Short mmCIF file of C-alpha atoms in Angstrom, two decimals:
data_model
loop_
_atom_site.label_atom_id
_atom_site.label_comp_id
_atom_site.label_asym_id
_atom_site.label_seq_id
_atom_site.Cartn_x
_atom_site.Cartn_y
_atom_site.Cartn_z
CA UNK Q 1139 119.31 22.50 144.76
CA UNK Q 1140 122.57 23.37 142.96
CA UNK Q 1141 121.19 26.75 141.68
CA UNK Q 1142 121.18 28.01 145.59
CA UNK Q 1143 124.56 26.24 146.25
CA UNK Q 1144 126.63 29.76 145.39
CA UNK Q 1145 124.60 32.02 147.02
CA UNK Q 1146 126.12 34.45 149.68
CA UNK Q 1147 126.01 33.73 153.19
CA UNK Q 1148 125.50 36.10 156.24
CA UNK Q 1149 128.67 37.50 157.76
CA UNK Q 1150 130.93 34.51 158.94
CA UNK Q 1151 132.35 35.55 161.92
CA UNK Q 1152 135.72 34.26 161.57
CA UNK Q 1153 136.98 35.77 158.59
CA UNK Q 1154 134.93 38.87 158.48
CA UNK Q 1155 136.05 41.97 159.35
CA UNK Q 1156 134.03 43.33 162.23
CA UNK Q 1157 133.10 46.82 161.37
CA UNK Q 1158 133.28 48.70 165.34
CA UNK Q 1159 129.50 48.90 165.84
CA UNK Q 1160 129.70 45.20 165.66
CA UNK Q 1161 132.05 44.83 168.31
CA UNK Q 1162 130.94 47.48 170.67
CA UNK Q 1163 127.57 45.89 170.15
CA UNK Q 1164 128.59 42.22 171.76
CA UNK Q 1165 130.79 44.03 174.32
CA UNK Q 1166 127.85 45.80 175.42
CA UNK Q 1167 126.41 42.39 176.31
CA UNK Q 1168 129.31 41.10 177.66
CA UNK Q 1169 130.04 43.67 179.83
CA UNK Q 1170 126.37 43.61 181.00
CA UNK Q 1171 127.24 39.63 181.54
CA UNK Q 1172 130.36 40.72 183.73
CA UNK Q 1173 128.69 43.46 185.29
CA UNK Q 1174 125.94 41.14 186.27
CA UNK Q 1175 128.92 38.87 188.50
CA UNK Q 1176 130.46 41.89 189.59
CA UNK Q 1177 127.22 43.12 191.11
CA UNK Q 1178 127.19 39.31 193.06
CA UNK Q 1179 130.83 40.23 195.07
CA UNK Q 1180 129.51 43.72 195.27
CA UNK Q 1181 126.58 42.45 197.18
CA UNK Q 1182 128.70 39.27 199.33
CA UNK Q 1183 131.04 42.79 200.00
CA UNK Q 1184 128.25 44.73 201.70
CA UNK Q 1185 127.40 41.30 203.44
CA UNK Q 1186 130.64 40.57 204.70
CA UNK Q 1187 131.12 44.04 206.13
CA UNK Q 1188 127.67 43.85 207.88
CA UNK Q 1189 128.77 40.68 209.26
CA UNK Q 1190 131.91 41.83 211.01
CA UNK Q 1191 135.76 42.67 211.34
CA UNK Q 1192 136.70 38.86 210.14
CA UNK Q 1193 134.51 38.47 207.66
CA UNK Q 1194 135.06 41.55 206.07
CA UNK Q 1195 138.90 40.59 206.40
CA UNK Q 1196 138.76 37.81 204.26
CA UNK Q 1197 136.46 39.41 202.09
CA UNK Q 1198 139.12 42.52 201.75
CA UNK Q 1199 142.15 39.59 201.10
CA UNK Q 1200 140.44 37.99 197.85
CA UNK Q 1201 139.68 41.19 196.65
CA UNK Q 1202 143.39 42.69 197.55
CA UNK Q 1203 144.74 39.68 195.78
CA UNK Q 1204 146.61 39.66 192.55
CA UNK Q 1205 143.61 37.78 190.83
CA UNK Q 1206 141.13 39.83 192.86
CA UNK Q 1207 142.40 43.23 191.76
CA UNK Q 1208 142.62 42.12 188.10
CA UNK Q 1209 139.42 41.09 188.16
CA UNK Q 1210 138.17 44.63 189.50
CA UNK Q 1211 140.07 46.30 187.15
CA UNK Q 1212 138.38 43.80 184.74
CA UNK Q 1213 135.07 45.39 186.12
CA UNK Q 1214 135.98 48.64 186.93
CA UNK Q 1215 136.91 48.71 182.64
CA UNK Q 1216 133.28 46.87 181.88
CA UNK Q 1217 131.70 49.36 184.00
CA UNK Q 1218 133.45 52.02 182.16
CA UNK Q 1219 132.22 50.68 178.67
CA UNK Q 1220 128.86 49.80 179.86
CA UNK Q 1221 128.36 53.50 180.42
CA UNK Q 1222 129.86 55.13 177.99
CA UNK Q 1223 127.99 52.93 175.47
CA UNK Q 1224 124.96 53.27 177.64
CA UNK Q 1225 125.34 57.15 176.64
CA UNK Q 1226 125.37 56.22 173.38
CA UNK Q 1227 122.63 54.12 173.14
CA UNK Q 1228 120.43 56.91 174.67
CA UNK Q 1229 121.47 59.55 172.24
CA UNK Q 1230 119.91 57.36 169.84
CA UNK Q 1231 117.05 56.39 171.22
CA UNK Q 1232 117.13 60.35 171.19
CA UNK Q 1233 117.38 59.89 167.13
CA UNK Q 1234 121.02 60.88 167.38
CA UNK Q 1235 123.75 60.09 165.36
CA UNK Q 1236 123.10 57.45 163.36
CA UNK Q 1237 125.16 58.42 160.49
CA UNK Q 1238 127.73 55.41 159.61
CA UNK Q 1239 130.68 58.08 160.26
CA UNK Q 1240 129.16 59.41 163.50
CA UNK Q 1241 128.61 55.74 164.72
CA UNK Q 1242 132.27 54.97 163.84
CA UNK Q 1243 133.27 57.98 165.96
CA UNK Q 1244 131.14 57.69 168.66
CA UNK Q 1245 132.44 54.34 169.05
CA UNK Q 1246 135.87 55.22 169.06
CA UNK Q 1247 134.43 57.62 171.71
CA UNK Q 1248 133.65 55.04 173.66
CA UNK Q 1249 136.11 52.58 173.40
CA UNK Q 1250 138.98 55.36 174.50
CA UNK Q 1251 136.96 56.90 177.36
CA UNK Q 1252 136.70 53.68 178.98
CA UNK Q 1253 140.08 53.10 178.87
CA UNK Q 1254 140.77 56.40 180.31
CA UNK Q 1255 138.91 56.24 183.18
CA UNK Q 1256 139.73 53.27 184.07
CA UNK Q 1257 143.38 53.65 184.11
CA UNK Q 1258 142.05 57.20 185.98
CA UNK Q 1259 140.38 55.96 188.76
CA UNK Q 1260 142.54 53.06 189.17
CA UNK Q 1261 145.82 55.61 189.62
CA UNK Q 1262 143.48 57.52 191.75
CA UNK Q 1263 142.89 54.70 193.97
CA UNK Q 1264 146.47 53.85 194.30
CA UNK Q 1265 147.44 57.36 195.27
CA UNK Q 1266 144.70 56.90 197.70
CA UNK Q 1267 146.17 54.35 199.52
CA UNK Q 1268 149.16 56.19 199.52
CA UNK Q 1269 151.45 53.87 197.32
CA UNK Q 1270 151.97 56.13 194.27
CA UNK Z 1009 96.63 49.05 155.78
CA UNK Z 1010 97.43 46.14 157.98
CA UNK Z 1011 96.04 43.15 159.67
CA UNK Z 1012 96.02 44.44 163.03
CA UNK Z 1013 92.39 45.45 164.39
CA UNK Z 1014 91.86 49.43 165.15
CA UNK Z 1015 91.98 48.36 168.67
CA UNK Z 1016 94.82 46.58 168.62
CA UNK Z 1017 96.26 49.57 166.89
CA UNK Z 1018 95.23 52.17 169.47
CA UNK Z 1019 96.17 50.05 172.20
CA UNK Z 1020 99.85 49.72 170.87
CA UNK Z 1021 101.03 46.93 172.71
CA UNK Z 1022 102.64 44.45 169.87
CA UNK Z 1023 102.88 40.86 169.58
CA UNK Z 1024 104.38 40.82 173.15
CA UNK Z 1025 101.29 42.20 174.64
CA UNK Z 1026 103.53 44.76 176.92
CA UNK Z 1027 104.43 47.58 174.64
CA UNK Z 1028 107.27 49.31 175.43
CA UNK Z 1029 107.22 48.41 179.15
CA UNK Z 1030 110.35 46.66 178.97
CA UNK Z 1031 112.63 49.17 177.02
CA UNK Z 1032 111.18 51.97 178.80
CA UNK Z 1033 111.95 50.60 182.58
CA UNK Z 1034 115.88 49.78 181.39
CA UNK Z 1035 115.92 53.15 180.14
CA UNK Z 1036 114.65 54.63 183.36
CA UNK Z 1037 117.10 52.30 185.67
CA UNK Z 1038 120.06 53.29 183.23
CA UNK Z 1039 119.78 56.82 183.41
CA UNK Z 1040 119.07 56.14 187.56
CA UNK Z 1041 122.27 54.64 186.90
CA UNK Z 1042 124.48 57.05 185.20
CA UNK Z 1043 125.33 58.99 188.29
CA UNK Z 1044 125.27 56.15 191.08
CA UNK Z 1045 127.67 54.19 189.10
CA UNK Z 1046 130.17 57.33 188.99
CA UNK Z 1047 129.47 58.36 192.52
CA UNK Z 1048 129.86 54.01 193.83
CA UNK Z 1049 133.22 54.60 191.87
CA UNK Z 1050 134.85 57.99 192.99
CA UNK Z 1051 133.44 55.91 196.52
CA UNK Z 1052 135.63 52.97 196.13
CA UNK Z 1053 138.27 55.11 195.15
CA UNK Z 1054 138.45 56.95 198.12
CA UNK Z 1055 138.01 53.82 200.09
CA UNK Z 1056 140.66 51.79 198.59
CA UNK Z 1057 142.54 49.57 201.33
CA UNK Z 1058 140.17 51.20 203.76
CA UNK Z 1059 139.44 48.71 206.88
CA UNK Z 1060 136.27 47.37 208.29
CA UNK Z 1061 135.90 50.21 211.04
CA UNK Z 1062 136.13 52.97 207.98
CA UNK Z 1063 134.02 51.02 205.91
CA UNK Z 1064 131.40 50.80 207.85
CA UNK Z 1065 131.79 54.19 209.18
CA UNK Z 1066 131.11 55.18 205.41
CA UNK Z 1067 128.01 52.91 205.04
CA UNK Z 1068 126.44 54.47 208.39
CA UNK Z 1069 125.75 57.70 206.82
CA UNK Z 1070 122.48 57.87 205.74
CA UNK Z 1071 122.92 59.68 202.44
CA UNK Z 1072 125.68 56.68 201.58
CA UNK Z 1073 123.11 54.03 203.08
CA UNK Z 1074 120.42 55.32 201.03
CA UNK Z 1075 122.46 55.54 197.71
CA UNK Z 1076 123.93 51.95 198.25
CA UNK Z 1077 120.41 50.71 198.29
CA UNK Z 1078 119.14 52.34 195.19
CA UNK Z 1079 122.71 51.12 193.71
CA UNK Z 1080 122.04 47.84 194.38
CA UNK Z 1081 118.20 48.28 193.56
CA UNK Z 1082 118.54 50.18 190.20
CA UNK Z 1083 121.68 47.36 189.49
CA UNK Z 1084 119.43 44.03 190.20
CA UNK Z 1085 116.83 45.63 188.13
CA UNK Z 1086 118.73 47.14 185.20
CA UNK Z 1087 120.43 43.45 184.94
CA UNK Z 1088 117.46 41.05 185.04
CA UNK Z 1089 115.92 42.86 182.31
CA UNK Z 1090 119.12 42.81 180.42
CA UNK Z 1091 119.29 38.85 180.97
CA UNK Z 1092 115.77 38.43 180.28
CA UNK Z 1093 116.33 40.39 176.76
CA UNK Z 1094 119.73 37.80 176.29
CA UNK Z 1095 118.31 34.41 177.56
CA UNK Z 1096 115.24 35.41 174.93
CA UNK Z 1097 117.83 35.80 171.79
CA UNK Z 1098 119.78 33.24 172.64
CA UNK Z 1099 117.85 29.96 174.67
CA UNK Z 1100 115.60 28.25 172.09
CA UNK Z 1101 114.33 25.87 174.19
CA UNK Z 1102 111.16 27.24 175.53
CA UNK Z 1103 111.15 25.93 179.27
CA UNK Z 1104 114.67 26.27 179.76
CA UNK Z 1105 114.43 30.03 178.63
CA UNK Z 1106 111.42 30.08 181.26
CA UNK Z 1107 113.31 27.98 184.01
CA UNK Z 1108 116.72 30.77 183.33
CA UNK Z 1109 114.30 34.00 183.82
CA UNK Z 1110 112.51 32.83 186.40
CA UNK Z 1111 115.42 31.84 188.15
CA UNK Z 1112 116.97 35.58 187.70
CA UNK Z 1113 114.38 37.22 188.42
CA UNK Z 1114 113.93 35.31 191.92
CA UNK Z 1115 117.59 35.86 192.44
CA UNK Z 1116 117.37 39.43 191.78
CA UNK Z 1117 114.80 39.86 194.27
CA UNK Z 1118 116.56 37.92 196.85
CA UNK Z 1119 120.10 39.54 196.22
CA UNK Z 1120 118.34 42.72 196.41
CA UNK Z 1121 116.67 42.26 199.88
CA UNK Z 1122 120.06 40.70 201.21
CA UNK Z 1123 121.87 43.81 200.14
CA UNK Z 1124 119.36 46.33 201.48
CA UNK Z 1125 119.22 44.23 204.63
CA UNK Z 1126 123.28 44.34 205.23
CA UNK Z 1127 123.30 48.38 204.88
CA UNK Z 1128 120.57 48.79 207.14
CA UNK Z 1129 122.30 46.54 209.71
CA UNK Z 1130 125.27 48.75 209.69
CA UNK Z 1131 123.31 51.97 209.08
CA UNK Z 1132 121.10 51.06 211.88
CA UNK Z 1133 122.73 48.28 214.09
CA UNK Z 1134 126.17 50.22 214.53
#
């Protein structure tokens, strides 16, 4: 088979250069993924407050920890994307915007407003609580 | 032209025997979605470091009662559709691909119930 030995291959993913749709593609399954265990302490947080004062204590402790507010800004950021992208992917079921420019830009879109309002509502909810 | 019979045609529902079913139902849970994931966020915002008597307090009204369940709801069902597309791309072993849906979809329910359950106990119980 030496005549097929040369022939190109599909995009290997380690030294190509992922082109944003690409990457806002896979996020939009990983932050689905994440979402997905987020939803789980979501629902063990509704439990543990039905259950009581205690309960919902040590409930509000993992969450107030270190690890347990990076991991809700962690969500709070996948939410963020998931929804923004979500947008995205009904303006083109809509038939909208898939010009290789537009999808570059709506991406960018995307990528940036996540970030904003996730650093927004997380500034909000420390001037909540009263410590900024 | 084609190899598909005129009925099969008319009928439009592909090689998967559902049509668009599937797309269509995320579609309607993610635009169900689009303003009860904002208005579960500006919520936790507000309720940051809140305690258990304020919490709860929140969850008692009935228009926050009633939009936690259709949060969790629209959530557990947006999701398991999303795994179901995933495990299908990406689990090549037939059973195991049945076992991992199956499993979600079970869990979903469950999760679901147990959610709706713990609001109404605080909506209701006091």
């Amino acid at each position: 088979m030496a005549s097929t030995d040369n022939r190109p291959l599909s995009p290997h993913l380690q030294i190509y250069r992922w082109p944003l749709s690409m990457l806002t593609s896979i996020l939009n399954r990983v932050t689905g993924v994440g979402l997905t265990v987020g939803t789980l302490v979501l629902i063990y947080w509704l439990i543990a407050a039905a259950a009581g004062p205690e309960s919902f204590a040590t409930a509000q402790a993992l969450l107030g920890s270190w690890v347990g507010r990076l991991l809700l800004f962690g969500w709070t950021w996948a939410l963020f994307f998931h929804l923004c992208n979500g947008i995205r992917h009904m303006a083109w079921d809509a038939g909208w915007g898939f010009e290789i420019p537009t999808i570059d830009a709506t991406g960018w879109i995307v990528v940036l407003a996540s970030i904003v309002l996730t650093v927004t509502a997380w500034v909000l909810g420390y001037a909540a609580m009263g410590v900024l | 032209m084609g190899l598909r019979t005129p009925l099969s045609r008319a009928r439009g529902l592909g090689s998967a025997k559902d049509g668009t079913h599937h797309w269509w139902i995320q579609r309607i849970t993610a635009i169900a979605l689009v303003p009860l994931s904002l208005w579960f966020v500006a919520s936790m915002v507000g309720l940051a470091g809140a305690d258990h008597a304020a919490v709860t307090a929140w969850l008692a009204h009935p228009a926050v009662a009633v939009l936690m369940v259709l949060l969790v709801a629209a959530t557990l069902h947006h999701a398991q559709l999303g795994l179901q597309t995933m495990y299908e791309d990406y689990i090549h072993l037939h059973w195991l691909k049945i076992v991992a849906d199956l499993t979600t979809k079970m869990a979903s329910l469950a999760l679901g119930v147990a959610a709706a359950f713990a609001v109404l106990k605080i909506a209701l119980g006091g």
